[in-house]
Amino acid sequence: MQQFVTKQLQDHQALFQKIETELARPIAHLAERLIETLKIGNKLMIMGNGGSAADAQHFAGEIVSRFRMERPGLPAISLSTDTSIITAIGNDYGFDRIFSRQVEALAAPGDAVIGISTSGNSPNVLKALEVARQAGCTTIGLLGKDGGSIKAVCDIPLIIPSHDTPRVQEGHITVIHILCDLIEQGLFGIFAREGL
């Protein structure tokens, strides 16, 4: 078992070396876009299935409440948290529309709609991002593997370079934490004071 643990940690470290090398600039670029979205009064809408639903809820919670610093609340919605809405849409229209119907109802031009999918192929996330694009939103994917079909409908696809679902999820939550930190610093902290 100890060897198994060691191998898991080594795989994690190897992936995070790749993320540092390949994604530091794209993560910073994504943070800049999210900061601009919030600065002009728009909101973040975040979605995913299973573990990615938990990540969407986590992301929205950090934005609405706080991450590290005391500051005003910011507008973010997790589309996977309202069971009445999800079950109504799923029952009336089908599971593939549980997110797209919410985007149709709630999105405004200039909002950022973020889909989280380890495979890059979640049909309900794909449909929602298509609707978001038609509504004039910035479409963002936190994806894995090769980005799947979702990559093509994203203005900013951020792909964790792994085919191993647990490793992709570890990458996603770390990216989310970095984004939350950068958003706070960009709006209220050191980057805001420096005018960056």
Coordinates of C-alpha atoms in Angstrom, one line a residue, residues 59-190:
F59 CA -15.7 27.8 -7.0
A60 CA -19.0 29.8 -6.7
G61 CA -18.8 29.6 -2.9
E62 CA -15.3 31.1 -2.8
I63 CA -16.4 33.9 -5.2
V64 CA -19.6 34.8 -3.4
S65 CA -18.2 34.5 0.1
R66 CA -14.5 35.0 0.1
F67 CA -11.2 33.2 -0.6
R68 CA -8.4 34.8 1.4
M69 CA -9.4 38.4 2.0
E70 CA -12.2 40.4 3.4
R71 CA -13.9 42.1 0.5
P72 CA -17.4 42.6 -0.9
G73 CA -19.2 39.6 -2.2
L74 CA -19.0 38.9 -5.9
P75 CA -21.7 37.4 -8.2
A76 CA -21.3 33.7 -9.1
I77 CA -23.8 30.9 -9.5
S78 CA -23.3 27.2 -9.5
L79 CA -25.9 25.6 -11.8
S80 CA -25.7 22.2 -10.1
T81 CA -27.0 23.1 -6.7
D82 CA -30.7 23.8 -7.0
T83 CA -32.4 20.4 -6.9
S84 CA -35.9 21.8 -7.7
I85 CA -34.7 23.5 -10.8
I86 CA -32.5 20.5 -11.9
T87 CA -35.2 17.9 -11.4
A88 CA -37.9 20.1 -13.0
I89 CA -35.8 20.6 -16.1
G90 CA -34.6 17.0 -16.2
N91 CA -38.2 15.8 -15.9
D92 CA -39.7 18.2 -18.4
Y93 CA -36.8 18.5 -21.0
G94 CA -34.2 15.8 -20.2
F95 CA -30.9 15.7 -18.4
D96 CA -29.0 17.1 -21.3
R97 CA -30.8 20.4 -20.8
I98 CA -30.4 20.9 -17.0
F99 CA -27.7 23.5 -17.5
S100 CA -28.6 25.1 -20.9
R101 CA -32.1 26.0 -19.6
Q102 CA -30.6 27.8 -16.6
V103 CA -28.2 29.6 -18.9
E104 CA -31.1 30.6 -21.1
A105 CA -32.9 32.0 -18.1
L106 CA -30.1 33.7 -16.2
A107 CA -27.3 34.6 -18.5
A108 CA -26.7 38.2 -19.7
P109 CA -24.3 39.3 -22.4
G110 CA -20.8 39.7 -20.9
D111 CA -21.3 37.0 -18.3
A112 CA -18.6 34.2 -18.1
V113 CA -20.1 30.7 -18.3
I114 CA -17.7 28.1 -17.1
G115 CA -18.1 24.4 -17.8
I116 CA -16.1 21.8 -15.9
S117 CA -15.7 18.4 -17.5
T118 CA -12.9 15.9 -16.9
S119 CA -13.6 14.2 -20.3
G120 CA -14.5 17.3 -22.2
N121 CA -17.6 15.5 -23.5
S122 CA -20.4 16.1 -21.0
P123 CA -23.5 16.6 -23.3
N124 CA -25.3 18.9 -20.8
V125 CA -22.2 21.1 -20.3
L126 CA -21.7 21.3 -24.1
K127 CA -25.3 22.4 -24.7
A128 CA -25.1 25.0 -22.0
L129 CA -21.9 26.5 -23.5
E130 CA -23.5 26.6 -26.9
V131 CA -26.5 28.5 -25.5
A132 CA -24.1 30.8 -23.6
R133 CA -22.1 31.6 -26.7
Q134 CA -25.4 32.5 -28.5
A135 CA -26.3 34.8 -25.6
G136 CA -23.0 36.8 -25.9
C137 CA -21.2 35.3 -22.9
T138 CA -17.6 34.4 -22.6
T139 CA -17.4 30.6 -22.7
I140 CA -14.8 28.8 -20.6
G141 CA -13.9 25.1 -20.2
L142 CA -12.0 23.5 -17.4
L143 CA -11.3 20.3 -19.2
G144 CA -9.2 17.1 -19.3
K145 CA -7.8 14.6 -21.7
D146 CA -7.8 16.3 -25.2
G147 CA -10.5 18.8 -24.4
G148 CA -13.2 16.7 -26.1
S149 CA -16.1 18.2 -28.0
I150 CA -16.5 21.0 -25.4
K151 CA -13.1 22.6 -26.4
A152 CA -14.6 23.7 -29.7
V153 CA -17.3 25.9 -28.1
C154 CA -15.0 27.6 -25.6
D155 CA -13.5 31.0 -26.0
I156 CA -10.9 29.8 -23.4
P157 CA -10.4 26.1 -23.1
L158 CA -8.1 25.2 -20.2
I159 CA -7.1 21.6 -20.5
I160 CA -5.4 19.6 -17.8
P161 CA -2.8 17.5 -19.6
S162 CA -3.9 14.1 -18.3
H163 CA -6.2 11.2 -19.2
D164 CA -6.5 10.1 -15.5
T165 CA -9.8 11.5 -14.1
P166 CA -8.6 11.8 -10.5
R167 CA -5.4 13.7 -11.6
V168 CA -7.6 16.0 -13.8
Q169 CA -9.8 16.8 -10.9
E170 CA -6.8 17.6 -8.7
G171 CA -5.6 20.0 -11.5
H172 CA -9.1 21.6 -11.7
I173 CA -9.4 22.4 -8.0
T174 CA -5.9 23.8 -7.9
V175 CA -6.6 26.0 -10.9
I176 CA -9.8 27.1 -9.2
H177 CA -8.0 28.1 -6.1
I178 CA -5.4 30.0 -8.1
L179 CA -8.2 31.8 -10.0
C180 CA -9.9 32.8 -6.8
D181 CA -6.7 34.2 -5.4
L182 CA -6.0 36.2 -8.6
I183 CA -9.5 37.5 -8.8
E184 CA -9.3 38.9 -5.2
Q185 CA -5.9 40.3 -5.8
G186 CA -6.9 41.8 -9.2
L187 CA -10.1 43.4 -7.8
F188 CA -9.1 44.3 -4.2
G189 CA -5.5 43.5 -3.6
I190 CA -1.9 44.0 -4.8

